[in-house]
């Protein structure tokens, strides 16, 4: 999301460069440096409406897919509904967003897609099966989309940060936890 942590920091950086960021997230920050649309990305129809609203002013040059939820569970305790929720919010909303922005990028012959993954996708972190698998899927999609979209002048990259003291990290990794 764009309301805090990496998403908000990136929006601020883009605004400092003169860009006008458009942010989507559940919680509206007090000081978002651009246009902000409050939306629960777990709701497919609401996500579509928010993307339509973001595109109402014309096509966007790029997208930072900084989305994910963590439902820590050891393998024997993974609740399938939680697993599906992690994939839905992380992967489906990313696909949905890219598909909506792609036509404008292809038409202009230029665009930037950046997916935020996690080092959790690279290794075994106990209790992070769902989150790690969803973020690994993001890395895979990045490679595939990069090959598919390069002929249209669209680059697709992935950033896999290590632990960053964001609210999401602190929620999923209380002091003393194995994560």
CSV table of N, CA and C in Angstrom, one decimal:
chain,number,residue,atom,x,y,z
A,1,UNK,N,0.8,-1.2,0.0
A,1,UNK,CA,0.0,0.0,0.0
A,1,UNK,C,0.9,1.3,0.0
A,2,UNK,N,0.2,2.4,-0.2
A,2,UNK,CA,0.9,3.6,-0.4
A,2,UNK,C,0.8,4.5,0.9
A,3,UNK,N,0.1,4.0,1.9
A,3,UNK,CA,-0.2,4.9,3.0
A,3,UNK,C,0.9,4.9,4.1
A,4,UNK,N,1.9,4.0,4.1
A,4,UNK,CA,2.9,4.0,5.1
A,4,UNK,C,4.1,3.2,4.6
A,5,UNK,N,5.1,3.2,5.4
A,5,UNK,CA,6.3,2.4,5.1
A,5,UNK,C,6.9,2.6,3.8
A,6,UNK,N,7.3,1.6,3.1
A,6,UNK,CA,8.0,1.7,1.8
A,6,UNK,C,7.2,2.4,0.8
A,7,UNK,N,5.9,2.2,0.7
A,7,UNK,CA,5.0,2.8,-0.3
A,7,UNK,C,5.0,4.3,-0.1
A,8,UNK,N,4.8,4.8,1.1
A,8,UNK,CA,4.7,6.2,1.4
A,8,UNK,C,6.1,6.9,1.2
A,9,UNK,N,7.1,6.2,1.6
A,9,UNK,CA,8.5,6.8,1.3
A,9,UNK,C,8.8,6.9,-0.1
A,10,UNK,N,8.3,5.9,-0.9
A,10,UNK,CA,8.5,6.0,-2.4
A,10,UNK,C,7.7,7.1,-3.0
A,11,UNK,N,6.5,7.3,-2.5
A,11,UNK,CA,5.6,8.4,-3.0
A,11,UNK,C,6.3,9.7,-2.7
A,12,UNK,N,6.8,9.9,-1.5
A,12,UNK,CA,7.5,11.1,-1.2
A,12,UNK,C,8.7,11.4,-2.1
A,13,UNK,N,9.4,10.3,-2.3
A,13,UNK,CA,10.6,10.5,-3.2
A,13,UNK,C,10.2,10.9,-4.6
A,14,UNK,N,9.2,10.3,-5.1
A,14,UNK,CA,8.7,10.6,-6.5
A,14,UNK,C,8.2,12.1,-6.5
A,15,UNK,N,7.5,12.5,-5.5
A,15,UNK,CA,7.0,13.8,-5.4
A,15,UNK,C,8.1,14.9,-5.4
A,16,UNK,N,9.2,14.5,-4.7
A,16,UNK,CA,10.3,15.4,-4.6
A,16,UNK,C,11.0,15.6,-5.9
A,17,UNK,N,10.9,14.6,-6.8
A,17,UNK,CA,11.4,14.6,-8.2
A,17,UNK,C,10.5,15.4,-9.1
A,18,UNK,N,9.3,15.7,-8.7
A,18,UNK,CA,8.4,16.4,-9.5
A,18,UNK,C,7.3,15.6,-10.1
A,19,UNK,N,7.3,14.3,-9.8
A,19,UNK,CA,6.2,13.4,-10.2
A,19,UNK,C,5.0,13.6,-9.3
A,20,UNK,N,3.8,13.2,-9.8
A,20,UNK,CA,2.6,13.2,-9.0
A,20,UNK,C,2.2,11.8,-8.7
A,21,UNK,N,2.5,11.3,-7.6
A,21,UNK,CA,2.1,9.9,-7.3
A,21,UNK,C,0.6,9.8,-7.0
A,22,UNK,N,0.1,8.6,-7.4
A,22,UNK,CA,-1.3,8.3,-7.0
A,22,UNK,C,-1.2,7.0,-6.1
A,23,UNK,N,-1.7,7.1,-4.9
A,23,UNK,CA,-1.6,6.0,-4.0
A,23,UNK,C,-2.9,5.4,-3.7
A,24,UNK,N,-2.8,4.0,-3.5
A,24,UNK,CA,-4.0,3.2,-3.1
A,24,UNK,C,-3.6,2.5,-1.9
A,25,UNK,N,-4.5,2.5,-0.9
A,25,UNK,CA,-4.3,1.7,0.3
A,25,UNK,C,-5.6,1.8,1.2
A,26,UNK,N,-5.7,1.0,2.2
A,26,UNK,CA,-6.9,1.0,3.1
A,26,UNK,C,-6.9,2.3,3.9
A,27,UNK,N,-5.8,2.7,4.4
A,27,UNK,CA,-5.8,3.8,5.4
A,27,UNK,C,-5.2,5.1,4.7
A,28,UNK,N,-5.9,6.1,4.8
A,28,UNK,CA,-5.5,7.4,4.2
A,28,UNK,C,-4.5,8.1,5.1
A,29,UNK,N,-3.3,8.3,4.6
A,29,UNK,CA,-2.3,9.0,5.4
A,29,UNK,C,-2.6,10.5,5.5
A,30,UNK,N,-2.1,11.1,6.5
A,30,UNK,CA,-2.4,12.5,6.7
A,30,UNK,C,-1.7,13.4,5.7
A,31,UNK,N,-0.6,13.0,5.2
A,31,UNK,CA,0.3,13.8,4.4
A,31,UNK,C,0.7,13.2,3.1
A,32,UNK,N,-0.2,12.5,2.4
A,32,UNK,CA,0.2,11.9,1.1
A,32,UNK,C,0.6,12.9,0.1
A,33,UNK,N,1.7,12.8,-0.6
A,33,UNK,CA,2.2,13.9,-1.5
A,33,UNK,C,1.6,13.8,-2.9
A,34,UNK,N,0.4,13.5,-3.1
A,34,UNK,CA,-0.2,13.4,-4.4
A,34,UNK,C,-1.7,13.0,-4.2
A,35,UNK,N,-2.2,12.4,-5.2
A,35,UNK,CA,-3.6,11.9,-5.2
A,35,UNK,C,-3.7,10.6,-4.4
A,36,UNK,N,-4.6,10.5,-3.5
A,36,UNK,CA,-4.8,9.3,-2.7
A,36,UNK,C,-6.2,8.7,-2.8
A,37,UNK,N,-6.3,7.4,-3.0
A,37,UNK,CA,-7.6,6.8,-3.1
A,37,UNK,C,-7.6,5.7,-2.1
A,38,UNK,N,-8.5,5.8,-1.2
A,38,UNK,CA,-8.7,4.8,-0.1
A,38,UNK,C,-9.4,3.6,-0.6
A,39,UNK,N,-8.9,2.4,-0.5
A,39,UNK,CA,-9.5,1.2,-1.0
A,39,UNK,C,-8.9,-0.1,-0.3
A,40,UNK,N,-9.8,-1.0,-0.1
A,40,UNK,CA,-9.4,-2.3,0.5
A,40,UNK,C,-9.0,-3.2,-0.7
A,41,UNK,N,-7.8,-3.5,-1.0
A,41,UNK,CA,-7.4,-4.2,-2.1
A,41,UNK,C,-7.8,-5.7,-2.1
A,42,UNK,N,-8.3,-6.1,-0.9
A,42,UNK,CA,-8.9,-7.5,-0.8
A,42,UNK,C,-10.3,-7.5,-1.5
A,43,UNK,N,-10.8,-6.4,-1.8
A,43,UNK,CA,-12.1,-6.3,-2.5
A,43,UNK,C,-11.9,-6.0,-4.0
A,44,UNK,N,-12.1,-7.1,-4.8
A,44,UNK,CA,-11.8,-7.0,-6.3
A,44,UNK,C,-12.5,-5.9,-7.0
A,45,UNK,N,-13.8,-5.7,-6.7
A,45,UNK,CA,-14.6,-4.7,-7.3
A,45,UNK,C,-14.2,-3.3,-6.9
A,46,UNK,N,-13.9,-3.2,-5.6
A,46,UNK,CA,-13.5,-1.9,-5.1
A,46,UNK,C,-12.1,-1.5,-5.7
A,47,UNK,N,-11.3,-2.5,-5.8
A,47,UNK,CA,-10.0,-2.3,-6.5
A,47,UNK,C,-10.1,-1.8,-7.9
A,48,UNK,N,-11.0,-2.4,-8.6
A,48,UNK,CA,-11.3,-2.0,-10.0
A,48,UNK,C,-11.8,-0.6,-10.1
A,49,UNK,N,-12.7,-0.2,-9.2
A,49,UNK,CA,-13.2,1.2,-9.1
A,49,UNK,C,-12.1,2.1,-8.8
A,50,UNK,N,-11.2,1.8,-7.8
A,50,UNK,CA,-10.2,2.7,-7.4
A,50,UNK,C,-9.2,2.9,-8.6
A,51,UNK,N,-8.9,1.8,-9.3
A,51,UNK,CA,-8.0,1.9,-10.5
A,51,UNK,C,-8.6,2.8,-11.5
A,52,UNK,N,-9.9,2.6,-11.8
A,52,UNK,CA,-10.6,3.4,-12.8
A,52,UNK,C,-10.5,4.9,-12.3
A,53,UNK,N,-10.7,5.2,-11.1
A,53,UNK,CA,-10.6,6.6,-10.6
A,53,UNK,C,-9.2,7.1,-10.8
A,54,UNK,N,-8.2,6.3,-10.5
A,54,UNK,CA,-6.8,6.7,-10.7
A,54,UNK,C,-6.5,7.0,-12.2
A,55,UNK,N,-7.2,6.3,-13.1
A,55,UNK,CA,-6.9,6.5,-14.5
A,55,UNK,C,-7.8,7.5,-15.1
A,56,UNK,N,-8.8,8.1,-14.3
A,56,UNK,CA,-9.7,9.0,-14.9
A,56,UNK,C,-9.0,10.3,-15.5
A,57,UNK,N,-7.9,10.6,-14.9
A,57,UNK,CA,-7.1,11.8,-15.4
A,57,UNK,C,-6.2,11.4,-16.6
A,58,UNK,N,-6.2,10.2,-17.0
A,58,UNK,CA,-5.4,9.8,-18.1
A,58,UNK,C,-4.5,8.7,-17.7
A,59,UNK,N,-3.7,8.1,-18.6
A,59,UNK,CA,-2.9,7.0,-18.3
A,59,UNK,C,-1.7,7.3,-17.3
A,60,UNK,N,-1.3,6.4,-16.6
A,60,UNK,CA,-0.2,6.5,-15.7
A,60,UNK,C,1.1,6.0,-16.3
A,61,UNK,N,2.2,6.6,-15.9
A,61,UNK,CA,3.5,6.2,-16.4
A,61,UNK,C,4.1,4.9,-15.8
A,62,UNK,N,3.7,4.6,-14.6
A,62,UNK,CA,4.2,3.5,-13.9
A,62,UNK,C,3.4,3.1,-12.7
A,63,UNK,N,3.8,2.0,-12.1
A,63,UNK,CA,3.1,1.4,-10.9
A,63,UNK,C,4.2,0.8,-10.0
A,64,UNK,N,4.0,1.0,-8.8
A,64,UNK,CA,4.8,0.3,-7.7
A,64,UNK,C,3.8,-0.6,-7.0
A,65,UNK,N,3.9,-1.9,-7.2
A,65,UNK,CA,3.1,-2.8,-6.6
A,65,UNK,C,3.7,-3.2,-5.2
A,66,UNK,N,3.3,-2.4,-4.2
A,66,UNK,CA,3.8,-2.6,-2.9
A,66,UNK,C,2.7,-3.0,-2.0
A,67,UNK,N,2.4,-4.3,-2.1
A,67,UNK,CA,1.2,-4.8,-1.4
A,67,UNK,C,1.5,-6.2,-0.9
A,68,UNK,N,0.9,-6.5,0.3
A,68,UNK,CA,1.1,-7.8,0.9
A,68,UNK,C,0.5,-7.8,2.3
A,69,UNK,N,0.1,-9.0,2.6
A,69,UNK,CA,-0.4,-9.2,4.0
A,69,UNK,C,0.3,-10.4,4.5
A,70,UNK,N,0.5,-10.5,5.8
A,70,UNK,CA,1.2,-11.6,6.4
A,70,UNK,C,0.3,-12.3,7.4
A,71,UNK,N,0.2,-13.6,7.3
A,71,UNK,CA,-0.6,-14.4,8.2
A,71,UNK,C,0.3,-15.5,8.7
A,72,UNK,N,1.2,-15.2,9.7
A,72,UNK,CA,2.2,-16.2,10.1
A,72,UNK,C,1.5,-17.5,10.6
A,73,UNK,N,1.9,-18.6,10.0
A,73,UNK,CA,1.4,-19.9,10.4
A,73,UNK,C,2.4,-21.0,10.0
A,74,UNK,N,2.7,-21.9,11.0
A,74,UNK,CA,3.6,-23.0,10.6
A,74,UNK,C,2.8,-24.0,9.7
A,75,UNK,N,3.6,-24.8,9.0
A,75,UNK,CA,3.0,-25.6,7.9
A,75,UNK,C,1.8,-26.4,8.4
A,76,UNK,N,1.8,-27.0,9.5
A,76,UNK,CA,0.7,-27.8,10.0
A,76,UNK,C,-0.5,-27.0,10.5
A,77,UNK,N,-0.3,-25.7,10.5
A,77,UNK,CA,-1.4,-24.8,11.0
A,77,UNK,C,-1.9,-23.9,9.9
A,78,UNK,N,-1.4,-24.0,8.7
A,78,UNK,CA,-1.8,-23.1,7.6
A,78,UNK,C,-3.3,-23.2,7.4
A,79,UNK,N,-4.0,-22.1,7.6
A,79,UNK,CA,-5.5,-22.0,7.3
A,79,UNK,C,-5.6,-21.7,5.8
A,80,UNK,N,-6.3,-22.5,5.0
A,80,UNK,CA,-6.4,-22.3,3.6
A,80,UNK,C,-7.0,-21.0,3.2
A,81,UNK,N,-8.0,-20.5,4.0
A,81,UNK,CA,-8.6,-19.2,3.8
A,81,UNK,C,-7.6,-18.1,4.0
A,82,UNK,N,-6.7,-18.2,5.0
A,82,UNK,CA,-5.6,-17.2,5.1
A,82,UNK,C,-4.6,-17.3,4.0
A,83,UNK,N,-4.3,-18.5,3.5
A,83,UNK,CA,-3.4,-18.7,2.4
A,83,UNK,C,-4.0,-18.0,1.2
A,84,UNK,N,-5.2,-18.2,0.9
A,84,UNK,CA,-5.9,-17.6,-0.2
A,84,UNK,C,-6.0,-16.1,-0.1
A,85,UNK,N,-6.2,-15.6,1.1
A,85,UNK,CA,-6.2,-14.1,1.3
A,85,UNK,C,-4.9,-13.5,1.0
A,86,UNK,N,-3.8,-14.1,1.5
A,86,UNK,CA,-2.5,-13.6,1.2
A,86,UNK,C,-2.2,-13.5,-0.3
A,87,UNK,N,-2.5,-14.6,-1.0
A,87,UNK,CA,-2.3,-14.6,-2.5
A,87,UNK,C,-3.3,-13.6,-3.2
A,88,UNK,N,-4.5,-13.5,-2.7
A,88,UNK,CA,-5.4,-12.6,-3.4
A,88,UNK,C,-5.0,-11.2,-3.3
A,89,UNK,N,-4.6,-10.8,-2.1
A,89,UNK,CA,-4.2,-9.4,-1.9
A,89,UNK,C,-2.9,-9.1,-2.6
A,90,UNK,N,-2.0,-10.0,-2.4
A,90,UNK,CA,-0.6,-9.8,-2.9
A,90,UNK,C,-0.5,-10.0,-4.4
A,91,UNK,N,-1.0,-11.0,-4.9
A,91,UNK,CA,-0.9,-11.4,-6.4
A,91,UNK,C,-2.0,-10.9,-7.2
A,92,UNK,N,-3.2,-11.2,-6.9
A,92,UNK,CA,-4.4,-10.8,-7.7
A,92,UNK,C,-4.5,-9.3,-7.9
A,93,UNK,N,-4.3,-8.6,-6.8
A,93,UNK,CA,-4.4,-7.1,-6.9
A,93,UNK,C,-3.3,-6.5,-7.8
A,94,UNK,N,-2.1,-7.2,-7.8
A,94,UNK,CA,-1.0,-6.8,-8.6
A,94,UNK,C,-1.3,-7.0,-10.1
A,95,UNK,N,-1.8,-8.2,-10.4
A,95,UNK,CA,-2.2,-8.5,-11.8
A,95,UNK,C,-3.3,-7.6,-12.2
A,96,UNK,N,-4.3,-7.4,-11.4
A,96,UNK,CA,-5.4,-6.5,-11.7
A,96,UNK,C,-4.9,-5.1,-12.1
A,97,UNK,N,-4.0,-4.6,-11.3
A,97,UNK,CA,-3.5,-3.2,-11.5
A,97,UNK,C,-2.7,-3.1,-12.7
A,98,UNK,N,-1.8,-4.1,-12.9
A,98,UNK,CA,-0.9,-4.1,-14.1
A,98,UNK,C,-1.8,-4.2,-15.4
A,99,UNK,N,-2.8,-5.1,-15.4
A,99,UNK,CA,-3.6,-5.2,-16.6
A,99,UNK,C,-4.4,-3.9,-16.9
A,100,UNK,N,-4.8,-3.1,-15.9
A,100,UNK,CA,-5.5,-1.9,-16.1
A,100,UNK,C,-4.6,-0.8,-16.6
A,101,UNK,N,-3.3,-0.7,-16.2
A,101,UNK,CA,-2.4,0.3,-16.6
A,101,UNK,C,-1.7,0.0,-17.9
A,102,UNK,N,-1.6,-1.3,-18.2
A,102,UNK,CA,-0.8,-1.7,-19.4
A,102,UNK,C,-1.2,-1.0,-20.7
A,103,UNK,N,-2.5,-1.0,-21.0
A,103,UNK,CA,-2.9,-0.4,-22.3
A,103,UNK,C,-2.4,1.0,-22.5
A,104,UNK,N,-2.4,1.9,-21.5
A,104,UNK,CA,-1.9,3.2,-21.7
A,104,UNK,C,-0.3,3.2,-21.9
A,105,UNK,N,0.3,2.3,-21.2
A,105,UNK,CA,1.8,2.2,-21.3
A,105,UNK,C,2.1,1.7,-22.7
A,106,UNK,N,1.4,0.7,-23.2
A,106,UNK,CA,1.7,0.1,-24.5
A,106,UNK,C,1.4,1.2,-25.6
A,107,UNK,N,0.3,1.9,-25.4
A,107,UNK,CA,0.0,3.0,-26.4
A,107,UNK,C,1.1,4.0,-26.5
A,108,UNK,N,1.7,4.4,-25.4
A,108,UNK,CA,2.8,5.4,-25.4
A,108,UNK,C,4.1,4.8,-25.7
A,109,UNK,N,4.2,3.4,-25.6
A,109,UNK,CA,5.5,2.8,-25.9
A,109,UNK,C,6.5,3.0,-24.7
A,110,UNK,N,6.0,3.2,-23.5
A,110,UNK,CA,6.8,3.5,-22.4
A,110,UNK,C,6.1,3.2,-21.1
A,111,UNK,N,6.7,2.6,-20.1
A,111,UNK,CA,6.1,2.4,-18.8
A,111,UNK,C,7.1,1.7,-17.9
A,112,UNK,N,6.8,1.9,-16.6
A,112,UNK,CA,7.6,1.3,-15.6
A,112,UNK,C,6.7,0.5,-14.6
A,113,UNK,N,7.1,-0.7,-14.3
A,113,UNK,CA,6.4,-1.6,-13.3
A,113,UNK,C,7.4,-2.0,-12.4
A,114,UNK,N,7.2,-1.7,-11.1
A,114,UNK,CA,8.1,-2.2,-10.0
A,114,UNK,C,7.3,-3.0,-9.0
A,115,UNK,N,7.7,-4.2,-8.8
A,115,UNK,CA,7.0,-5.1,-7.9
A,115,UNK,C,7.9,-5.2,-6.6
A,116,UNK,N,7.2,-5.1,-5.5
A,116,UNK,CA,8.0,-5.2,-4.2
A,116,UNK,C,7.8,-6.7,-3.7
A,117,UNK,N,8.9,-7.4,-3.6
A,117,UNK,CA,8.9,-8.7,-3.1
A,117,UNK,C,9.4,-8.7,-1.7
A,118,UNK,N,10.2,-9.7,-1.4
A,118,UNK,CA,10.8,-9.8,0.0
A,118,UNK,C,11.9,-10.8,0.0
A,119,UNK,N,12.9,-10.6,0.8
A,119,UNK,CA,13.9,-11.7,0.9
A,119,UNK,C,13.3,-13.0,1.5
A,120,UNK,N,12.1,-12.9,2.1
A,120,UNK,CA,11.4,-14.1,2.6
A,120,UNK,C,11.1,-15.0,1.4
A,121,UNK,N,11.0,-14.5,0.2
A,121,UNK,CA,10.8,-15.3,-1.0
A,121,UNK,C,12.0,-16.2,-1.3
A,122,UNK,N,13.1,-15.8,-0.8
A,122,UNK,CA,14.4,-16.5,-1.2
A,122,UNK,C,14.8,-17.6,-0.2
A,123,UNK,N,14.2,-17.6,1.0
A,123,UNK,CA,14.7,-18.6,1.9
A,123,UNK,C,13.6,-19.0,2.9
A,124,UNK,N,14.0,-20.0,3.7
A,124,UNK,CA,13.0,-20.5,4.6
A,124,UNK,C,12.9,-19.8,5.9
A,125,UNK,N,11.8,-19.0,6.0
A,125,UNK,CA,11.6,-18.3,7.3
A,125,UNK,C,10.4,-19.0,7.9
A,126,UNK,N,10.6,-19.6,9.1
A,126,UNK,CA,9.5,-20.4,9.7
A,126,UNK,C,8.2,-19.5,9.9
A,127,UNK,N,7.1,-20.1,9.5
A,127,UNK,CA,5.8,-19.5,9.7
A,127,UNK,C,5.4,-18.5,8.5
A,128,UNK,N,6.2,-18.5,7.5
A,128,UNK,CA,6.0,-17.5,6.4
A,128,UNK,C,5.7,-18.2,5.1
A,129,UNK,N,5.1,-19.4,5.1
A,129,UNK,CA,4.8,-20.2,3.9
A,129,UNK,C,4.0,-19.3,2.9
A,130,UNK,N,2.9,-18.8,3.4
A,130,UNK,CA,1.9,-18.1,2.5
A,130,UNK,C,2.6,-16.8,2.0
A,131,UNK,N,3.1,-16.0,2.9
A,131,UNK,CA,3.7,-14.8,2.5
A,131,UNK,C,4.9,-15.0,1.5
A,132,UNK,N,5.8,-15.9,1.9
A,132,UNK,CA,7.0,-16.2,1.1
A,132,UNK,C,6.6,-16.7,-0.3
A,133,UNK,N,5.6,-17.6,-0.4
A,133,UNK,CA,5.1,-18.1,-1.7
A,133,UNK,C,4.5,-17.0,-2.5
A,134,UNK,N,3.7,-16.1,-1.9
A,134,UNK,CA,3.1,-15.0,-2.6
A,134,UNK,C,4.2,-14.1,-3.2
A,135,UNK,N,5.2,-13.8,-2.4
A,135,UNK,CA,6.3,-12.9,-2.8
A,135,UNK,C,7.1,-13.6,-3.9
A,136,UNK,N,7.3,-14.9,-3.8
A,136,UNK,CA,8.1,-15.6,-4.8
A,136,UNK,C,7.3,-15.6,-6.1
A,137,UNK,N,6.0,-15.7,-6.0
A,137,UNK,CA,5.2,-15.5,-7.2
A,137,UNK,C,5.4,-14.2,-7.9
A,138,UNK,N,5.5,-13.1,-7.0
A,138,UNK,CA,5.7,-11.8,-7.6
A,138,UNK,C,7.0,-11.7,-8.3
A,139,UNK,N,8.0,-12.4,-7.8
A,139,UNK,CA,9.3,-12.4,-8.5
A,139,UNK,C,9.2,-13.2,-9.8
A,140,UNK,N,8.5,-14.2,-9.8
A,140,UNK,CA,8.3,-15.0,-11.1
A,140,UNK,C,7.5,-14.2,-12.1
A,141,UNK,N,6.4,-13.5,-11.7
A,141,UNK,CA,5.7,-12.7,-12.6
A,141,UNK,C,6.5,-11.5,-13.1
A,142,UNK,N,7.4,-11.0,-12.3
A,142,UNK,CA,8.3,-9.9,-12.8
A,142,UNK,C,9.1,-10.4,-14.0
A,143,UNK,N,9.7,-11.6,-13.8
A,143,UNK,CA,10.5,-12.1,-14.9
A,143,UNK,C,9.7,-12.3,-16.2
A,144,UNK,N,8.6,-12.9,-16.0
A,144,UNK,CA,7.7,-13.2,-17.2
A,144,UNK,C,7.2,-11.9,-17.8
A,145,UNK,N,6.7,-11.0,-17.0
A,145,UNK,CA,6.2,-9.7,-17.6
A,145,UNK,C,7.3,-8.9,-18.2
A,146,UNK,N,8.5,-9.0,-17.7
A,146,UNK,CA,9.6,-8.2,-18.3
A,146,UNK,C,9.8,-8.7,-19.7
A,147,UNK,N,9.8,-10.0,-19.9
A,147,UNK,CA,10.0,-10.5,-21.3
A,147,UNK,C,8.8,-10.2,-22.2
A,148,UNK,N,7.6,-10.3,-21.6
A,148,UNK,CA,6.4,-10.0,-22.4
A,148,UNK,C,6.3,-8.5,-22.8
A,149,UNK,N,6.7,-7.6,-21.9
A,149,UNK,CA,6.4,-6.2,-22.1
A,149,UNK,C,7.6,-5.4,-22.6
A,150,UNK,N,8.8,-5.9,-22.6
A,150,UNK,CA,10.0,-5.2,-23.1
A,150,UNK,C,9.8,-4.7,-24.6
A,151,UNK,N,9.2,-5.5,-25.5
A,151,UNK,CA,9.0,-5.0,-26.8
A,151,UNK,C,8.1,-3.8,-26.9
A,152,UNK,N,7.4,-3.5,-25.9
A,152,UNK,CA,6.5,-2.3,-25.8
A,152,UNK,C,7.2,-1.1,-25.1
A,153,UNK,N,8.4,-1.3,-24.7
A,153,UNK,CA,9.1,-0.2,-24.0
A,153,UNK,C,8.8,-0.1,-22.5
A,154,UNK,N,8.3,-1.2,-22.0
A,154,UNK,CA,7.9,-1.2,-20.6
A,154,UNK,C,8.9,-2.1,-19.9
A,155,UNK,N,9.5,-1.6,-18.8
A,155,UNK,CA,10.4,-2.4,-18.0
A,155,UNK,C,9.6,-2.9,-16.7
A,156,UNK,N,10.0,-4.0,-16.3
A,156,UNK,CA,9.4,-4.6,-15.1
A,156,UNK,C,10.6,-5.1,-14.2
A,157,UNK,N,10.6,-4.6,-13.0
A,157,UNK,CA,11.6,-4.9,-12.0
A,157,UNK,C,11.0,-5.3,-10.7
A,158,UNK,N,11.8,-6.0,-9.9
A,158,UNK,CA,11.4,-6.4,-8.6
A,158,UNK,C,12.5,-6.0,-7.6
A,159,UNK,N,12.0,-5.5,-6.5
A,159,UNK,CA,12.8,-5.1,-5.3
A,159,UNK,C,12.4,-6.0,-4.2
A,160,UNK,N,13.4,-6.7,-3.6
A,160,UNK,CA,13.2,-7.7,-2.5
A,160,UNK,C,13.9,-7.2,-1.3
A,161,UNK,N,13.3,-6.3,-0.6
A,161,UNK,CA,14.0,-5.7,0.6
A,161,UNK,C,14.1,-6.8,1.7
A,162,UNK,N,15.1,-6.6,2.5
A,162,UNK,CA,15.2,-7.4,3.8
A,162,UNK,C,14.3,-6.8,4.8
A,163,UNK,N,14.5,-7.1,6.0
A,163,UNK,CA,13.6,-6.6,7.1
A,163,UNK,C,13.7,-5.1,7.2
A,164,UNK,N,12.6,-4.4,7.1
A,164,UNK,CA,12.4,-3.0,7.2
A,164,UNK,C,11.4,-2.7,8.4
A,165,UNK,N,11.8,-1.9,9.3
A,165,UNK,CA,10.9,-1.7,10.5
A,165,UNK,C,9.6,-0.9,10.1
A,166,UNK,N,8.8,-1.5,9.3
A,166,UNK,CA,7.5,-1.0,9.0
A,166,UNK,C,6.5,-1.5,9.9
A,167,UNK,N,5.3,-1.0,9.9
A,167,UNK,CA,4.2,-1.5,10.7
A,167,UNK,C,3.9,-3.0,10.4
A,168,UNK,N,3.9,-3.3,9.1
A,168,UNK,CA,3.7,-4.7,8.7
A,168,UNK,C,4.7,-5.6,9.3
A,169,UNK,N,6.0,-5.2,9.2
A,169,UNK,CA,7.1,-6.1,9.8
A,169,UNK,C,6.9,-6.2,11.3
A,170,UNK,N,6.6,-5.2,12.0
A,170,UNK,CA,6.4,-5.3,13.4
A,170,UNK,C,5.2,-6.1,13.8
A,171,UNK,N,4.1,-6.0,13.0
A,171,UNK,CA,3.0,-6.8,13.3
A,171,UNK,C,3.3,-8.3,13.2
A,172,UNK,N,4.0,-8.6,12.1
A,172,UNK,CA,4.3,-10.1,11.8
A,172,UNK,C,5.5,-10.6,12.5
A,173,UNK,N,6.3,-9.8,13.2
A,173,UNK,CA,7.5,-10.2,13.8
A,173,UNK,C,7.6,-9.6,15.2
A,174,UNK,N,6.8,-10.0,16.1
A,174,UNK,CA,6.9,-9.4,17.5
A,174,UNK,C,8.3,-9.8,18.1
A,175,UNK,N,8.7,-9.0,19.0
A,175,UNK,CA,10.0,-9.2,19.6
A,175,UNK,C,10.0,-10.6,20.2
A,176,UNK,N,11.1,-11.3,19.8
A,176,UNK,CA,11.3,-12.7,20.3
A,176,UNK,C,10.8,-13.8,19.4
A,177,UNK,N,10.1,-13.3,18.3
A,177,UNK,CA,9.6,-14.3,17.3
A,177,UNK,C,10.7,-14.8,16.4
A,178,UNK,N,10.5,-16.0,15.8
A,178,UNK,CA,11.5,-16.6,14.9
A,178,UNK,C,11.7,-15.8,13.6
A,179,UNK,N,10.7,-15.0,13.2
A,179,UNK,CA,10.8,-14.3,11.9
A,179,UNK,C,11.6,-13.0,12.0
